[in-house]
XYZ file of C-alpha atoms in Angstrom:
493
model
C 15.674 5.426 -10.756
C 13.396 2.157 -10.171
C 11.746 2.349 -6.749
C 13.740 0.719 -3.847
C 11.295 -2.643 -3.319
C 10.905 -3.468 0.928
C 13.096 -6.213 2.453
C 10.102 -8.458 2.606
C 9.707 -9.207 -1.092
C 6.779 -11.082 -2.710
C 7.752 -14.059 -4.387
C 5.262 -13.388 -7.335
C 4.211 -10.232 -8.146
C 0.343 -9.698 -8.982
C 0.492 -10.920 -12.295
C -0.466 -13.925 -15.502
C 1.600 -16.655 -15.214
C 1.672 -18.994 -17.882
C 1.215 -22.911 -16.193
C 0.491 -26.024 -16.853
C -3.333 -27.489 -14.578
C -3.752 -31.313 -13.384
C -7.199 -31.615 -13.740
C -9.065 -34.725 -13.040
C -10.090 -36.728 -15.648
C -12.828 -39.968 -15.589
C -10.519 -41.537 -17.815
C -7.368 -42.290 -16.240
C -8.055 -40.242 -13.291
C -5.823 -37.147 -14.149
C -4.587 -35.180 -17.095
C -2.432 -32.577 -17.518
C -3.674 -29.377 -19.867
C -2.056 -25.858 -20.527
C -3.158 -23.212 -19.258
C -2.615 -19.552 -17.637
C -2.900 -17.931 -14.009
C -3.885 -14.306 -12.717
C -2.961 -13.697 -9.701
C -3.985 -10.240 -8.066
C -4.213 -8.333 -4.518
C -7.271 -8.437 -2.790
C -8.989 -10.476 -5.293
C -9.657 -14.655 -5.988
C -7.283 -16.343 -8.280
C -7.953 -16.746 -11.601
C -7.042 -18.631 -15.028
C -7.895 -20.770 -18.118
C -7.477 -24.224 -19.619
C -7.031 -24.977 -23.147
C -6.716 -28.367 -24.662
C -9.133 -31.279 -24.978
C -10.684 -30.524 -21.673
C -12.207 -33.450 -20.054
C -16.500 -33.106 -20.352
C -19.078 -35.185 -18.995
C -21.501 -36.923 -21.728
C -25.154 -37.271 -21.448
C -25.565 -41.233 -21.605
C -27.137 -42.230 -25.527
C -30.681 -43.415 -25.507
C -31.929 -45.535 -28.644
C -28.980 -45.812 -30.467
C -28.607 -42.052 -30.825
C -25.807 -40.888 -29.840
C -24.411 -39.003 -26.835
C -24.776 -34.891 -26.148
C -22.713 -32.867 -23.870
C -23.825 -29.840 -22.073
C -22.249 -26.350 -21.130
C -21.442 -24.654 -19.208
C -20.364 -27.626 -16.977
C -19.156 -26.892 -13.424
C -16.437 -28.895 -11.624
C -16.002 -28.240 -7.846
C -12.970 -29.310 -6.390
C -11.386 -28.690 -2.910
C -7.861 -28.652 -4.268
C -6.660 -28.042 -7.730
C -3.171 -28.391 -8.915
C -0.700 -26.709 -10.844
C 2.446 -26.597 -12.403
C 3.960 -22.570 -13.725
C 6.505 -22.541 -16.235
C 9.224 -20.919 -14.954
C 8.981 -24.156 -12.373
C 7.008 -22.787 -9.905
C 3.782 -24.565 -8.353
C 0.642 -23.296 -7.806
C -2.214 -25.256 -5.124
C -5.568 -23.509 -5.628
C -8.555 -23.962 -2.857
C -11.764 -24.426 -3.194
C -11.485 -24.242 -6.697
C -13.998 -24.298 -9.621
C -13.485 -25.062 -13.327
C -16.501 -23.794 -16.090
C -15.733 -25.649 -19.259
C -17.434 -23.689 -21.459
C -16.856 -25.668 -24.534
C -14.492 -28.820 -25.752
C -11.441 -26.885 -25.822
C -11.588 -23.810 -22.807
C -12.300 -23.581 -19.925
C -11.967 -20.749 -16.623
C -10.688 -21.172 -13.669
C -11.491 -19.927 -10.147
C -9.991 -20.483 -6.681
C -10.736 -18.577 -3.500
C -6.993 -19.086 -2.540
C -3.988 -20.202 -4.348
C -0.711 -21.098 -2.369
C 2.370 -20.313 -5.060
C 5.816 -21.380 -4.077
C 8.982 -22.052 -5.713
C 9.848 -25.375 -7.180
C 7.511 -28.203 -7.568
C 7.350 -28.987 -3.755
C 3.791 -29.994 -2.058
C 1.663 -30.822 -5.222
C 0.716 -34.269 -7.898
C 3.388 -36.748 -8.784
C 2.877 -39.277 -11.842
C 0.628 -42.279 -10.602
C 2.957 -44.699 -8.855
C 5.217 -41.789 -7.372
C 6.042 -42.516 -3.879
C 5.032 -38.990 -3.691
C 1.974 -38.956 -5.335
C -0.351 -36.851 -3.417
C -4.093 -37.322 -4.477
C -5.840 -34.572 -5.925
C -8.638 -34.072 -2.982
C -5.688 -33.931 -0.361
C -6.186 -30.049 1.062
C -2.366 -29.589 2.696
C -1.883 -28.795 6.147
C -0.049 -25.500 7.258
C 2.281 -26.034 9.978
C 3.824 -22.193 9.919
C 2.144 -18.486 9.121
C 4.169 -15.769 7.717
C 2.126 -12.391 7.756
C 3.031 -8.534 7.473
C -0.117 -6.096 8.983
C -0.329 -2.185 8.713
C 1.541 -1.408 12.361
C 3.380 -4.534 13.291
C 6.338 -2.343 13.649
C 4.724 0.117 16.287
C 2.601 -2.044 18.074
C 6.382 -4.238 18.688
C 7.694 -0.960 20.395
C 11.056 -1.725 19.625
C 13.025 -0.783 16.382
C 15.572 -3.223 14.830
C 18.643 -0.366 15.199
C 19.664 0.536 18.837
C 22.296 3.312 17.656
C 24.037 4.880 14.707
C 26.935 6.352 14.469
C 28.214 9.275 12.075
C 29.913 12.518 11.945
C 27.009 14.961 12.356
C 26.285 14.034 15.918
C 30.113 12.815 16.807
C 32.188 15.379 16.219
C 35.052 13.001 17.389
C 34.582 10.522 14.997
C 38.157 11.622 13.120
C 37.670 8.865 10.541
C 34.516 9.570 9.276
C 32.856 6.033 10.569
C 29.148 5.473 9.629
C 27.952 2.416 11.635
C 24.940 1.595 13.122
C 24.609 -1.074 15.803
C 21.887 -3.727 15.781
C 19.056 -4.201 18.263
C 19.343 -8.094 19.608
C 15.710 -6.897 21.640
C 14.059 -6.297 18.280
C 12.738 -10.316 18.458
C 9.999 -10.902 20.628
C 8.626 -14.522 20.929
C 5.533 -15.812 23.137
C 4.438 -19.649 22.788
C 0.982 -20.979 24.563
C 0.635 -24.513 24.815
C 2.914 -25.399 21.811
C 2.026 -22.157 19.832
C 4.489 -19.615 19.311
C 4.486 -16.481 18.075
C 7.927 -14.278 16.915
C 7.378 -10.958 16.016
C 10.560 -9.561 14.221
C 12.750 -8.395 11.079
C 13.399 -8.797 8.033
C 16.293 -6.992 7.033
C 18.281 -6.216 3.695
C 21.695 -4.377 3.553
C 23.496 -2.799 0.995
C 27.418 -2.690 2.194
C 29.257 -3.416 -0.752
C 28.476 -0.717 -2.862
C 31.263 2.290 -3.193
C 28.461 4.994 -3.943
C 25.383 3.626 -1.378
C 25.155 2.389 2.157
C 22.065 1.076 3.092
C 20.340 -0.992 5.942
C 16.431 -1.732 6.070
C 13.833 -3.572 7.736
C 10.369 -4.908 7.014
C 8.162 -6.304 10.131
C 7.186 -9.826 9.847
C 5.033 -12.087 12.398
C 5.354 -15.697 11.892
C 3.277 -18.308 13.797
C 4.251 -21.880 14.499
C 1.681 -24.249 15.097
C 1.245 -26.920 17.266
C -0.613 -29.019 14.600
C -1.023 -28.099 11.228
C -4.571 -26.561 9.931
C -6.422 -25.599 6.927
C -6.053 -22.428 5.008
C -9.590 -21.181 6.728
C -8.932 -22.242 9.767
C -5.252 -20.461 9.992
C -6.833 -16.891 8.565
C -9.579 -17.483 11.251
C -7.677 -18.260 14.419
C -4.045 -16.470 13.695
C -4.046 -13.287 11.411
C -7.280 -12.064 10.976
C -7.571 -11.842 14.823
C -4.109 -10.346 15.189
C -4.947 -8.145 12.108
C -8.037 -6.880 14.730
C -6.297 -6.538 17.136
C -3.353 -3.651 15.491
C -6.555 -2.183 14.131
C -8.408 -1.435 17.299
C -4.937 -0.356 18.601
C -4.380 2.295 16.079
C -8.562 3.179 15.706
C -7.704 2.268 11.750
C -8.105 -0.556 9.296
C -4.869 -2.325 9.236
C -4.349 -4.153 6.008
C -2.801 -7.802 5.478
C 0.152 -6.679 3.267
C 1.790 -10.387 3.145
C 0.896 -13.561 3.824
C 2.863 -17.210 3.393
C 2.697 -20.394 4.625
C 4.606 -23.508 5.280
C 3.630 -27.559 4.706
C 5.952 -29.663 6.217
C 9.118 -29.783 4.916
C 9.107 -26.362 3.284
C 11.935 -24.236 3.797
C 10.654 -21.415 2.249
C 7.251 -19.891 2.664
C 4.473 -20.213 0.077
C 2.901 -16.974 -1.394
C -0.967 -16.812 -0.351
C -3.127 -15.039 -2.760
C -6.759 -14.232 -0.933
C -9.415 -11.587 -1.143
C -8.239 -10.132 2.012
C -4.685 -9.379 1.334
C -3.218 -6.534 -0.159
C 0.112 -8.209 -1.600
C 1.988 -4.991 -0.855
C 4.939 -5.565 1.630
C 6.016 -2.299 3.409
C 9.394 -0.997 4.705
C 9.665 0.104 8.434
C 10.321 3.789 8.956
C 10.074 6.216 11.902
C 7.725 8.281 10.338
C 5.364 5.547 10.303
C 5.663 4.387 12.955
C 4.758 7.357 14.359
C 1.828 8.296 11.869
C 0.174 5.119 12.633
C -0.410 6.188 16.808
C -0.635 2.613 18.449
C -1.759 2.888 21.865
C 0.538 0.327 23.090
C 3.869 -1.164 22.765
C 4.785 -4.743 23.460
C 8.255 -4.560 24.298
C 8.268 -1.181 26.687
C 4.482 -1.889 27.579
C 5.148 -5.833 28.740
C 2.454 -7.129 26.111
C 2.266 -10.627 24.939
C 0.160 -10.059 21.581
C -0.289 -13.675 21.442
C -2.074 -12.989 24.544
C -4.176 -10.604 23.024
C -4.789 -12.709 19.748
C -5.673 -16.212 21.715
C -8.066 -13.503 23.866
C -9.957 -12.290 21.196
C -10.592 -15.922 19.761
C -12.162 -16.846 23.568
C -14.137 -13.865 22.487
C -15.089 -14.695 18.944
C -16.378 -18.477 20.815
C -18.122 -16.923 23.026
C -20.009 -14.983 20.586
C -19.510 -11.855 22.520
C -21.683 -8.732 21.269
C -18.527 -6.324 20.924
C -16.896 -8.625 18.690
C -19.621 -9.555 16.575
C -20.512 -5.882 16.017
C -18.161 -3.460 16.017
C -15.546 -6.412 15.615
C -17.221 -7.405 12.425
C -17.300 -3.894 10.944
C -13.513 -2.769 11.747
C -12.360 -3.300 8.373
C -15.840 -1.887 6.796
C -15.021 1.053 4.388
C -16.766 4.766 3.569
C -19.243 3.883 6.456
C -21.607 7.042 6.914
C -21.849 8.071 10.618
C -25.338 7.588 11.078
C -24.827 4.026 10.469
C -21.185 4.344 12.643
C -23.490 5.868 15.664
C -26.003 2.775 15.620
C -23.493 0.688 15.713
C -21.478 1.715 18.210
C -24.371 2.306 20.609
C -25.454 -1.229 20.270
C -21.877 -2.643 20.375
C -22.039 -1.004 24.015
C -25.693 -1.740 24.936
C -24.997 -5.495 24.349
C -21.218 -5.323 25.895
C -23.528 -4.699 28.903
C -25.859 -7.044 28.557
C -23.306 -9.948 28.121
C -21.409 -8.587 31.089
C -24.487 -8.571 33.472
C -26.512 -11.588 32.038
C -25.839 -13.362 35.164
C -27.513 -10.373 37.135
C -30.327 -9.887 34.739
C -31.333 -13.474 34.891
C -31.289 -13.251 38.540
C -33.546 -10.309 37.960
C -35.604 -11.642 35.481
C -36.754 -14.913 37.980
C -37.769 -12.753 40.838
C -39.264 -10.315 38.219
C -41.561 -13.432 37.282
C -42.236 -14.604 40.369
C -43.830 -11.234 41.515
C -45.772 -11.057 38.077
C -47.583 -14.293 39.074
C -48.352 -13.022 42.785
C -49.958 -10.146 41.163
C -52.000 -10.952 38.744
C -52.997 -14.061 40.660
C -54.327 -11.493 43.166
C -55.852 -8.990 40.266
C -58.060 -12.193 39.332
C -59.973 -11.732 43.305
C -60.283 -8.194 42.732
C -60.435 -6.900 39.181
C -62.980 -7.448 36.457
C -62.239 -9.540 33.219
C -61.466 -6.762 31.149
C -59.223 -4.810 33.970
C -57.189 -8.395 33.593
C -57.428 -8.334 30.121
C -55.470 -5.201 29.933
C -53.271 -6.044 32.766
C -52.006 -9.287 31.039
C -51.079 -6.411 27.830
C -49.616 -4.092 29.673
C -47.675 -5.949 32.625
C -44.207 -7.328 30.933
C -43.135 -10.828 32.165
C -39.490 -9.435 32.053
C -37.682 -6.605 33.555
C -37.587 -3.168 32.457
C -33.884 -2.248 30.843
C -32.678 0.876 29.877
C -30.210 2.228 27.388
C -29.440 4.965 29.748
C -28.372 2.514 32.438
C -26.345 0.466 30.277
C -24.364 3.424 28.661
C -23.918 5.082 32.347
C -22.572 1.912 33.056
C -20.023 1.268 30.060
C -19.024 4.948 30.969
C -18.200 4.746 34.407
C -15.918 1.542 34.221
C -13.385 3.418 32.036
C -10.666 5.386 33.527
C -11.466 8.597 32.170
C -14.962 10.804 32.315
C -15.791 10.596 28.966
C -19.515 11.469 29.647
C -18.599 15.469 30.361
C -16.680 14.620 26.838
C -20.060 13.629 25.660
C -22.102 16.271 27.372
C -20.349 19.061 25.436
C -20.816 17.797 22.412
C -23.125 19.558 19.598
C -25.726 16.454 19.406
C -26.585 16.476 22.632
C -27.402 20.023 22.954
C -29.350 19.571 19.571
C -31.419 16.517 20.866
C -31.840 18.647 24.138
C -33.961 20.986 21.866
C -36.063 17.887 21.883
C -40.420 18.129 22.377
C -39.665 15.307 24.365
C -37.246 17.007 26.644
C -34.422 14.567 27.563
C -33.102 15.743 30.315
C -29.643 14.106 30.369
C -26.681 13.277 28.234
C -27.927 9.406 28.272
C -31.213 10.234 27.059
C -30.190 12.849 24.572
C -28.107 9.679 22.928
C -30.839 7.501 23.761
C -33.683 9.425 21.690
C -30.556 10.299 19.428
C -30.520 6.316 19.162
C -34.625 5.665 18.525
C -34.231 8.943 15.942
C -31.688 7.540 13.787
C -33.043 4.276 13.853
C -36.555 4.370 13.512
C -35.968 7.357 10.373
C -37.995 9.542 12.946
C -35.162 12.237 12.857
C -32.097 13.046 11.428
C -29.198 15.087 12.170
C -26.194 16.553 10.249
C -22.838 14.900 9.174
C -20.578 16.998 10.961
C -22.642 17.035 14.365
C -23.013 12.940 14.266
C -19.401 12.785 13.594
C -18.061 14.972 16.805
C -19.964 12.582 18.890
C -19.112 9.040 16.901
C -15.476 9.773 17.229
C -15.991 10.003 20.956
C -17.979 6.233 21.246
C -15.169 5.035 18.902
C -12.614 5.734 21.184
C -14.964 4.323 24.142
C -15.613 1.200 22.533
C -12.218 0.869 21.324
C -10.879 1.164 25.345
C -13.681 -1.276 26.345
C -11.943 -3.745 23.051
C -8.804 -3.402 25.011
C -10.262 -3.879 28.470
C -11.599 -7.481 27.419
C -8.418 -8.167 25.981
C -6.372 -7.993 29.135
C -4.675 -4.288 28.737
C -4.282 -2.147 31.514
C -6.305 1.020 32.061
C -2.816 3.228 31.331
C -3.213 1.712 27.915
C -6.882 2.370 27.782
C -6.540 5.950 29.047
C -3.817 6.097 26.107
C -7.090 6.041 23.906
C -9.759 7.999 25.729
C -6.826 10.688 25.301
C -6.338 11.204 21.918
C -7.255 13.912 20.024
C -9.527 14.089 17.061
């Protein structure tokens, strides 16, 4: 029996597709040539080109004639194309190696397929014509992520009925009764996001009865935007976002996208997507442990993806650490406790700048009292050293700034940390830390100036403890509530 495919069905499977490129031509500006396409998940588009491909000549010199070059390169922002079974294909920032007069290979960092002809070249002297540097616009974002469904907190069936559980139910009725909650929409200043359902049912089959749903998100933008700048400001941050809620990667299983005047969404093919739709079921939901709920839980999580981007402006340390690495893979935990320490030691630093700069003046003020009054009393070699040894800044410590990270959360994670195995081992220290700060502060210098090591399973116990701290602090700066952050600090290992 073929496997049951997911509501939300790709419109090309990852596959060659046999098509037909517009490639630009000095000529007569454009000229069509057959060729194939490879699309694939998580990977760049690819093809060839076969044909009299257009080269570039080397101008003659005395009479002799010409010579041509290879490979030869041809960058273009947009690159056109036409599939045979009628289909159209728009690659982005695309490159062509001709590597000879008849072949050439094709690359594009993201190809947009769709059905029909739609957005894409028209003969010279179409009304239509659309010149082959024009990069489209996306008005509309169709995306599926790893936990959609849980983080919506509401399921597209409010109640079934059958026999099992109504004994009543004489005439053997099977029914189940739609959710009309299972739709959430937010919109911010003419963006809107709806979270929601794709369904497919099976009702007119005498030997199967079927209903299922697939999550989609789809926003509509206020103006429409580049294929960078959409992936940038829209789904990777809501990708984030499900990730940190679940303490997981969360993959980009789907993506499409709409020009204007497109009723049906474009395939995107991009390095980051997975181009594996899934099927909502209540045993993933549950395996996938999202710490919060938008529907039950009041969250907007267009709120929470326009937050993050304030974040990602602002440059804020949290983000560009362990933000950057959420997605990293096989990442040993020596590497995971470095940089989850210094996701929190600058989280403080950003938060307090304002107070450390206030620190810093006064700091610098008294510097130049004193060693304007060591220059009455002290020999030149006694200033000498003073000048060395006497910072023009503040002390810091990355004691304080962990003891402070700690005690803003709801919970006491610092007992949590106390009892773990590294700390007593780094307790067993020569240099004698005498608290659970400065057993992960020499912890901290150990690892990171290869002055010490420690084992895998000991630096694990304590890295899953600062991964659930810095993933409550990621949903403190993104406006949740500290039932939501003790939801975190909670969980078990």
């Amino acid at each position: 029996m073929p496997e049951e495919k997911p509501p939300l069905r790709l419109l090309y499977e990852p596959d060659e597709y046999l098509c037909t490129w517009t490639v630009p031509n000095d000529e007569n500006g454009v000229l069509p040539l057959p060729g194939n396409l490879v699309l694939g998940a998580s990977r760049w588009a690819q093809g060839e080109i076969y044909g009299s491909v257009p080269l570039k000549w080397e101008t003659a010199i005395d009479g002799l004639p010409g010579v041509v070059a290879f490979p030869q390169v041809i960058n273009l922002p947009v690159l056109h194309g036409t599939l045979s079974n009628g289909g159209s294909v728009i690659l982005l920032d695309a490159r062509i190696h001709y590597w000879s007069d008849s072949r050439g290979k094709i690359f594009g960092r993201t190809a947009l397929v769709g059905q029909g002809s739609g957005f894409g070249w028209r003969d010279p002297g179409s009304k239509d014509q659309v010149s082959l540097d024009e990069v489209p616009r996306i008005v509309s974002i169709d995306c599926q992520i790893g936990a959609l469904d849980a983080a919506m907190g509401v399921g597209p069936i409010a109640s079934v009925r059958h026999p099992r559980i109504h004994p009543d139910n004489v005439s053997d009725e099977w029914a189940a009764t739609l959710n009309g909650e299972a739709s959430l929409e937010w919109e911010v200043d003419g963006l809107r996001l709806k979270a929601g359902y794709d369904g497919r049912m099976r009702v007119a089959d005498a030997y199967e009865y079927r209903l299922a749903w697939s999550p989609k998100a789809t926003f509509t933008l206020p103006i429409g935007a580049s294929a960078d700048t959409t992936m940038r400001n829209y789904v990777e941050p809501l990708r984030a976002v499900l990730s940190i809620a679940t303490g997981r990667s969360q993959p980009l299983t789907y993506l499409g996208v709409r020009f204007n005047g497109d009723v049906k969404a474009r395939q995107v093919f991009l390095s980051e997507c997975v181009q594996k739709p899934y099927q909502s079921t209540a045993a993933g939901v549950q395996d996938v442990k999202c710490v919060f709920r938008a529907k039950p839980d009041g969250i907007s999580l267009l709120s929470l993806v326009l937050r993050w981007r304030e974040l990602q402006r602002n440059h804020h340390p949290l983000i560009e650490t362990y933000g950057a690495m959420l997605h990293a893979s096989d990442q040993h935990p020596r590497s995971r406790y470095l940089l989850l320490i210094q996701a929190l030691e600058g989280m403080h630093g950003f938060e307090t700048a304002t107070e450390y700069s206030r620190k810093t003046e006064k700091h610098q003020e008294q510097h130049k009292r004193v060693m304007a009054a060591a220059k009455d009393s002290l020999d030149p070699e006694s200033i000498k050293f003073l000048k060395k040894s006497l910072s023009k800044i503040p002390p810091t410590s990355l004691d304080t700034a962990l003891k402070a990270m700690l005690d803003s959360l709801p919970e006491d994670m610092l007992s949590r940390l106390d009892q773990t195995e590294l700390v007593a081992e780094v307790k067993k220290d020569p240099k004698k830390p005498d608290s659970t700060l400065s057993a992960l502060r020499v912890a901290r210098n150990n690892l990171a100036h290869g002055t010490r090591g420690y084992d895998l399973g000991i630096l694990d116990q304590t890295v899953f403890l600062l991964e659930q701290i810095v993933r409550a602090h990621a949903l403190r700066l993104l406006g949740c509530s500290d039932e939501i952050l003790t939801r975190v600090l909670k969980e078990s290992g």
